[in-house]
């Protein structure tokens, strides 16, 4: 602000940074035009695949798809497994992103037994509150659920969307995800969804990527090829609403699919690209690590995360755990998460 202050300018004032209050001068606590001084919320989607009532709903929904060929990765068990990752992801937010205003947890009327729902910073939101057509429920399609996240009552214009297997790795500031004037930043992956037309044999994430690609090619005359990293996704409600309006038929078709379908779009990725091509978003950089927890060398990968504390975010994911020693996998995961995030968050009982 200045190289020096005259005696008359040295009026004491408080400056608030994160949860701390510090001594300063009034001249130094004016709004910073390059700081992100607006509310930012976090939205999680979560499911407890071990819940008998939920399993019953899933079996009934699968029965309704008889005669329809589902991709093996559309309804496999690992997509719905919960190993308390959410508890530790919330710990990561509490420890390293205390500037987050509010956290919304979107579920199929499920609540983690450890979650303190009396917290004034956490709200559990039912699918029933968000889907405009109740006949689309229950749903087991993450693509469908993502089409309604911007409808959460009270959600801030700027928010981060996180899966429960994504974690903040070290202290970060909002400008990692948003510019001072509100533009979201996205993080492209080197992973590709392939060329050529979408087929029923494509993994659901690749099929949705190709569907997004075709819509963007028709609208903007471009050829996108990349997926996005499994990081917190910086989003604006207004941009998603523009996407919903521009491709209303495709959004609605995705929204009513009970399981991930070859015709789905991925509205989060589509919003990143649409925001970029309409000058409402930009590419960013993030220190990030992805770990497939089903791999045999996962212990070494955990050790790398623990000893190299240079990750803004990381993802611990398994898309298919068939043939994996689940007892070993869960033990190693639990040991790692407890070692990295040993301190309980304010969101736990």
Coordinates of C-alpha atoms in Angstrom, one line a residue:
X1 CA 0.0 0.0 0.0
X2 CA 2.8 2.4 0.8
X3 CA 6.5 2.6 1.5
X4 CA 6.0 4.8 4.6
X5 CA 3.3 6.3 6.7
X6 CA 3.1 9.7 8.2
X7 CA 2.4 10.0 11.9
X8 CA -1.1 11.1 11.2
X9 CA -1.8 8.0 9.1
X10 CA -0.8 5.6 11.8
X11 CA -4.3 4.9 13.1
X12 CA -4.6 1.4 14.7
X13 CA -6.9 -1.0 13.0
X14 CA -7.6 -4.8 13.0
X15 CA -7.0 -6.9 9.9
X16 CA -8.7 -10.2 9.6
X17 CA -6.9 -13.0 7.8
X18 CA -8.5 -16.5 7.8
X19 CA -9.7 -17.0 11.4
X20 CA -7.0 -14.7 12.9
X21 CA -7.2 -11.0 13.8
X22 CA -4.0 -8.9 13.7
X23 CA -2.8 -5.5 14.5
X24 CA -2.3 -3.1 11.6
X25 CA -3.0 0.5 10.4
X26 CA -6.2 1.7 8.9
X27 CA -4.4 2.6 5.6
X28 CA -3.5 -1.1 5.3
X29 CA -6.9 -2.7 5.7
X30 CA -8.6 -1.3 2.6
X31 CA -10.1 -3.9 0.2
X32 CA -7.4 -5.4 -2.0
X33 CA -8.6 -5.2 -5.7
X34 CA -6.7 -8.4 -6.5
X35 CA -8.1 -10.5 -3.6
X36 CA -11.0 -12.9 -3.8
X37 CA -13.3 -11.0 -1.4
X38 CA -16.5 -12.9 -2.1
X39 CA -18.2 -16.0 -0.5
X40 CA -17.1 -19.4 -1.7
X41 CA -18.9 -22.6 -0.7
X42 CA -18.1 -26.2 -1.1
X43 CA -20.5 -28.9 -2.5
X44 CA -19.9 -32.6 -1.9
X45 CA -21.8 -35.5 -3.4
X46 CA -21.8 -38.6 -1.2
X47 CA -23.3 -42.1 -1.0
X48 CA -23.1 -44.9 1.5
X49 CA -23.0 -48.0 -0.7
X50 CA -23.3 -50.2 2.4
X51 CA -26.7 -48.9 3.4
X52 CA -29.2 -51.7 3.1
X53 CA -32.1 -49.4 2.2
X54 CA -30.0 -47.7 -0.5
X55 CA -28.9 -51.2 -1.8
X56 CA -32.6 -52.2 -2.1
X57 CA -33.4 -49.0 -4.1
X58 CA -30.4 -49.8 -6.4
X59 CA -31.5 -53.4 -7.0
X60 CA -35.0 -52.2 -7.9
X61 CA -33.6 -49.6 -10.3
X62 CA -31.4 -52.2 -11.9
X63 CA -34.4 -54.4 -12.4
X64 CA -36.1 -51.6 -14.3
X65 CA -33.2 -51.5 -16.7
X66 CA -33.7 -55.1 -17.8
X67 CA -33.1 -55.4 -21.5
X68 CA -30.9 -52.3 -21.5
X69 CA -27.1 -52.9 -21.9
X70 CA -25.3 -51.0 -19.1
X71 CA -21.6 -50.4 -19.3
X72 CA -19.8 -52.5 -16.5
X73 CA -18.5 -49.2 -15.0
X74 CA -21.9 -47.6 -14.8
X75 CA -23.1 -49.6 -11.7
X76 CA -20.1 -51.4 -10.3
X77 CA -19.6 -51.5 -6.5
X78 CA -16.5 -49.4 -6.4
X79 CA -18.4 -46.4 -7.7
X80 CA -20.5 -46.4 -4.5
X81 CA -18.0 -47.5 -1.9
X82 CA -17.6 -45.4 1.2
X83 CA -14.6 -45.8 3.5
X84 CA -15.1 -42.5 5.5
X85 CA -13.1 -40.6 2.9
X86 CA -15.5 -37.8 3.3
X87 CA -14.6 -37.4 7.0
X88 CA -10.9 -36.8 6.0
X89 CA -11.8 -34.6 3.0
X90 CA -13.7 -32.4 5.4
X91 CA -10.7 -32.4 7.7
X92 CA -8.6 -31.2 4.8
X93 CA -10.9 -28.3 4.1
X94 CA -11.0 -27.3 7.8
X95 CA -7.2 -27.5 8.1
X96 CA -6.1 -25.9 4.8
X97 CA -9.0 -23.8 3.4
X98 CA -10.6 -22.1 6.4
X99 CA -11.9 -19.3 4.1
X100 CA -14.7 -21.6 2.8
X101 CA -18.0 -20.1 3.9
X102 CA -20.4 -23.1 3.9
X103 CA -20.4 -26.8 3.0
X104 CA -23.3 -28.6 1.3
X105 CA -23.5 -32.4 1.3
X106 CA -25.8 -33.8 -1.4
X107 CA -27.1 -37.3 -0.7
X108 CA -29.9 -39.7 -1.3
X109 CA -31.4 -39.0 2.2
X110 CA -28.2 -40.4 3.8
X111 CA -26.2 -38.8 6.6
X112 CA -22.8 -40.1 7.8
X113 CA -23.1 -41.3 11.4
X114 CA -20.1 -39.2 12.4
X115 CA -21.3 -35.9 10.9
X116 CA -22.4 -33.2 13.3
X117 CA -25.5 -31.9 11.6
X118 CA -26.0 -29.2 14.2
X119 CA -22.9 -27.4 12.8
X120 CA -24.0 -24.0 11.3
X121 CA -21.4 -24.5 8.5
X122 CA -22.8 -27.8 7.1
X123 CA -26.1 -28.5 5.4
X124 CA -27.2 -31.9 4.2
X125 CA -29.3 -31.6 1.0
X126 CA -31.5 -34.4 -0.3
X127 CA -31.8 -35.3 -4.0
X128 CA -35.5 -34.7 -3.5
X129 CA -34.9 -31.0 -2.9
X130 CA -32.9 -30.5 -6.1
X131 CA -34.5 -32.7 -8.9
X132 CA -37.3 -30.8 -10.6
X133 CA -38.9 -34.1 -11.7
X134 CA -39.3 -36.6 -8.8
X135 CA -39.9 -39.4 -11.3
X136 CA -36.1 -39.3 -12.0
X137 CA -35.5 -40.6 -8.5
X138 CA -33.9 -42.6 -7.1
X139 CA -30.8 -41.9 -9.2
X140 CA -27.4 -43.7 -9.1
X141 CA -26.0 -41.6 -11.9
X142 CA -23.3 -39.0 -10.8
X143 CA -23.8 -37.2 -14.2
X144 CA -27.5 -36.7 -13.3
X145 CA -26.8 -35.5 -9.8
X146 CA -24.2 -33.0 -11.1
X147 CA -26.9 -31.3 -13.3
X148 CA -28.8 -30.1 -10.2
X149 CA -26.0 -29.0 -7.8
X150 CA -26.5 -25.3 -8.8
X151 CA -30.1 -25.5 -7.6
X152 CA -29.0 -25.9 -3.9
X153 CA -30.9 -23.3 -1.9
X154 CA -28.5 -20.6 -0.5
X155 CA -25.5 -21.8 -2.5
X156 CA -23.1 -19.0 -3.3
X157 CA -22.5 -17.9 -6.9
X158 CA -18.9 -19.2 -6.6
X159 CA -18.4 -22.7 -5.3
X160 CA -16.1 -25.7 -5.3
X161 CA -17.5 -29.0 -6.3
X162 CA -15.6 -31.9 -4.6
X163 CA -16.0 -35.7 -4.6
X164 CA -15.3 -37.3 -1.3
X165 CA -12.1 -38.9 -2.6
X166 CA -10.5 -35.4 -3.2
X167 CA -8.4 -33.8 -0.5
X168 CA -6.7 -30.5 0.0
X169 CA -3.0 -31.2 0.7
X170 CA -1.6 -28.0 2.2
X171 CA -2.7 -24.5 3.1
X172 CA -4.2 -22.8 0.0
X173 CA -5.8 -19.5 -0.8
X174 CA -9.0 -18.8 -2.9
X175 CA -7.0 -17.4 -5.8
X176 CA -5.9 -20.9 -6.6
X177 CA -9.4 -21.5 -7.9
X178 CA -10.9 -18.0 -8.7
X179 CA -9.6 -14.7 -10.0
X180 CA -10.2 -11.5 -8.0
X181 CA -13.0 -10.6 -10.5
X182 CA -14.7 -13.9 -10.1
X183 CA -13.5 -16.0 -12.9
X184 CA -13.2 -19.8 -12.2
X185 CA -10.0 -21.6 -13.0
X186 CA -10.0 -25.2 -14.3
X187 CA -7.2 -27.8 -14.4
X188 CA -6.9 -29.8 -17.6
X189 CA -5.6 -33.3 -17.4
X190 CA -3.3 -35.0 -19.8
X191 CA -5.8 -37.9 -19.9
X192 CA -7.8 -38.1 -23.2
X193 CA -11.2 -39.5 -23.9
X194 CA -10.3 -40.5 -27.4
X195 CA -11.3 -39.6 -31.0
X196 CA -14.0 -41.0 -33.1
X197 CA -17.7 -41.3 -32.3
X198 CA -19.1 -42.3 -28.9
X199 CA -19.9 -46.0 -28.6
X200 CA -21.7 -48.1 -26.0
X201 CA -18.3 -49.7 -25.2
X202 CA -16.8 -46.5 -24.1
X203 CA -16.3 -46.0 -20.3
X204 CA -19.0 -43.7 -19.1
X205 CA -16.6 -40.8 -18.5
X206 CA -15.2 -41.1 -22.0
X207 CA -18.7 -41.3 -23.6
X208 CA -19.7 -38.2 -21.7
X209 CA -16.5 -36.4 -22.8
X210 CA -17.2 -37.2 -26.4
X211 CA -20.8 -36.0 -26.1
X212 CA -19.5 -32.7 -24.6
X213 CA -16.9 -32.5 -27.5
X214 CA -19.6 -32.8 -30.1
X215 CA -21.7 -30.1 -28.5
X216 CA -18.8 -27.7 -28.2
X217 CA -17.7 -28.4 -31.8
X218 CA -21.1 -27.5 -33.1
X219 CA -21.3 -24.4 -31.0
X220 CA -17.8 -23.0 -31.2
X221 CA -16.0 -24.9 -34.0
X222 CA -13.4 -26.4 -31.7
X223 CA -12.2 -29.9 -31.0
X224 CA -11.6 -30.5 -27.3
X225 CA -9.7 -33.7 -26.3
X226 CA -8.8 -33.6 -22.6
X227 CA -10.4 -34.6 -19.4
X228 CA -10.0 -32.6 -16.2
X229 CA -8.0 -33.4 -13.2
X230 CA -9.8 -34.9 -10.1
X231 CA -9.4 -31.7 -8.1
X232 CA -11.9 -29.4 -6.5
X233 CA -13.8 -27.9 -9.4
X234 CA -14.2 -24.1 -9.3
X235 CA -17.7 -23.2 -10.7
X236 CA -20.2 -20.4 -11.0
X237 CA -23.9 -21.0 -10.8
X238 CA -24.6 -18.5 -13.5
X239 CA -22.3 -20.3 -16.0
X240 CA -24.0 -23.6 -15.3
X241 CA -27.4 -22.0 -15.8
X242 CA -26.2 -20.8 -19.2
X243 CA -25.1 -24.3 -20.1
X244 CA -28.4 -25.7 -18.8
X245 CA -30.3 -23.2 -21.0
X246 CA -28.2 -23.7 -24.1
X247 CA -28.3 -27.5 -24.0
X248 CA -31.6 -28.0 -22.1
X249 CA -32.5 -31.3 -24.0
X250 CA -29.2 -32.9 -23.3
X251 CA -29.2 -31.8 -19.7
X252 CA -32.7 -33.2 -19.2
X253 CA -31.9 -36.5 -20.9
X254 CA -28.9 -36.9 -18.5
X255 CA -30.9 -35.9 -15.5
X256 CA -33.5 -38.6 -15.9
X257 CA -31.0 -41.5 -16.5
X258 CA -30.9 -43.6 -13.4
X259 CA -27.4 -45.0 -14.2
X260 CA -24.6 -43.5 -16.2
X261 CA -25.7 -43.8 -19.9
X262 CA -23.8 -43.5 -23.2
X263 CA -26.0 -40.4 -24.0
X264 CA -25.0 -38.5 -20.9
X265 CA -23.2 -35.2 -20.9
X266 CA -20.8 -34.2 -18.1
X267 CA -22.1 -30.8 -17.1
X268 CA -19.1 -29.9 -14.8
X269 CA -16.6 -30.4 -17.7
X270 CA -19.0 -28.8 -20.2
X271 CA -19.3 -25.8 -17.9
X272 CA -15.4 -25.5 -17.7
X273 CA -15.1 -25.5 -21.5
X274 CA -18.2 -23.3 -22.1
X275 CA -16.9 -20.8 -19.6
X276 CA -13.5 -20.7 -21.3
X277 CA -14.9 -20.2 -24.8
X278 CA -17.3 -17.4 -23.6
X279 CA -14.4 -15.7 -21.6
X280 CA -16.0 -16.5 -18.2
X281 CA -13.3 -19.0 -17.1
X282 CA -9.6 -19.6 -17.5
X283 CA -7.0 -22.4 -17.3
X284 CA -5.1 -22.6 -14.0
X285 CA -2.2 -24.5 -12.5
X286 CA -2.3 -26.7 -9.4
X287 CA 0.2 -29.0 -7.7
X288 CA -1.8 -32.3 -7.8
X289 CA -1.4 -36.0 -7.5
X290 CA -3.7 -38.9 -8.5
X291 CA -3.4 -42.2 -6.8
X292 CA -5.2 -45.4 -7.9
X293 CA -5.7 -47.1 -4.5
X294 CA -6.3 -50.5 -6.2
X295 CA -2.8 -50.7 -7.5
X296 CA -0.2 -53.0 -5.9
X297 CA 2.3 -50.2 -5.3
X298 CA -0.2 -48.0 -3.4
X299 CA 1.8 -48.1 -0.2
X300 CA 4.7 -46.4 -2.0
X301 CA 2.4 -43.8 -3.4
X302 CA 1.0 -43.0 0.1
X303 CA 4.6 -42.6 1.4
X304 CA 5.3 -40.1 -1.4
X305 CA 2.2 -38.1 -0.4
X306 CA 3.2 -38.1 3.3
X307 CA 6.9 -37.2 2.7
X308 CA 6.5 -34.6 0.0
X309 CA 4.1 -32.0 1.4
X310 CA 3.9 -30.0 -1.8
X311 CA 0.5 -31.0 -3.1
X312 CA -2.3 -28.4 -3.3
X313 CA -4.7 -31.3 -3.8
X314 CA -4.8 -35.0 -4.4
X315 CA -7.3 -37.7 -5.3
X316 CA -7.4 -41.3 -4.0
X317 CA -9.6 -43.1 -6.4
X318 CA -10.5 -46.6 -7.6
X319 CA -12.7 -47.0 -10.6
X320 CA -12.7 -50.8 -10.5
X321 CA -11.6 -52.9 -7.5
X322 CA -12.5 -56.3 -8.9
X323 CA -9.8 -58.9 -7.8
X324 CA -8.3 -56.5 -5.2
X325 CA -7.6 -57.5 -1.6
X326 CA -10.2 -55.2 0.0
X327 CA -9.1 -55.8 3.6
X328 CA -5.5 -54.7 2.7
X329 CA -6.8 -51.8 0.5
X330 CA -9.0 -50.4 3.3
X331 CA -6.4 -50.8 6.0
X332 CA -3.7 -49.0 4.0
X333 CA -6.1 -46.2 3.1
X334 CA -7.3 -45.8 6.7
X335 CA -3.7 -45.7 8.0
X336 CA -2.7 -43.1 5.4
X337 CA -5.7 -40.8 5.9
X338 CA -5.3 -40.9 9.7
X339 CA -1.6 -40.1 9.4
X340 CA -2.2 -37.1 7.0
X341 CA -5.3 -35.7 8.7
X342 CA -5.1 -36.7 12.4
X343 CA -7.1 -33.7 13.7
X344 CA -10.8 -33.9 13.9
X345 CA -12.7 -31.2 12.0
X346 CA -15.5 -29.0 13.5
X347 CA -17.9 -31.0 11.4
X348 CA -17.5 -34.2 13.4
X349 CA -19.5 -35.3 16.5

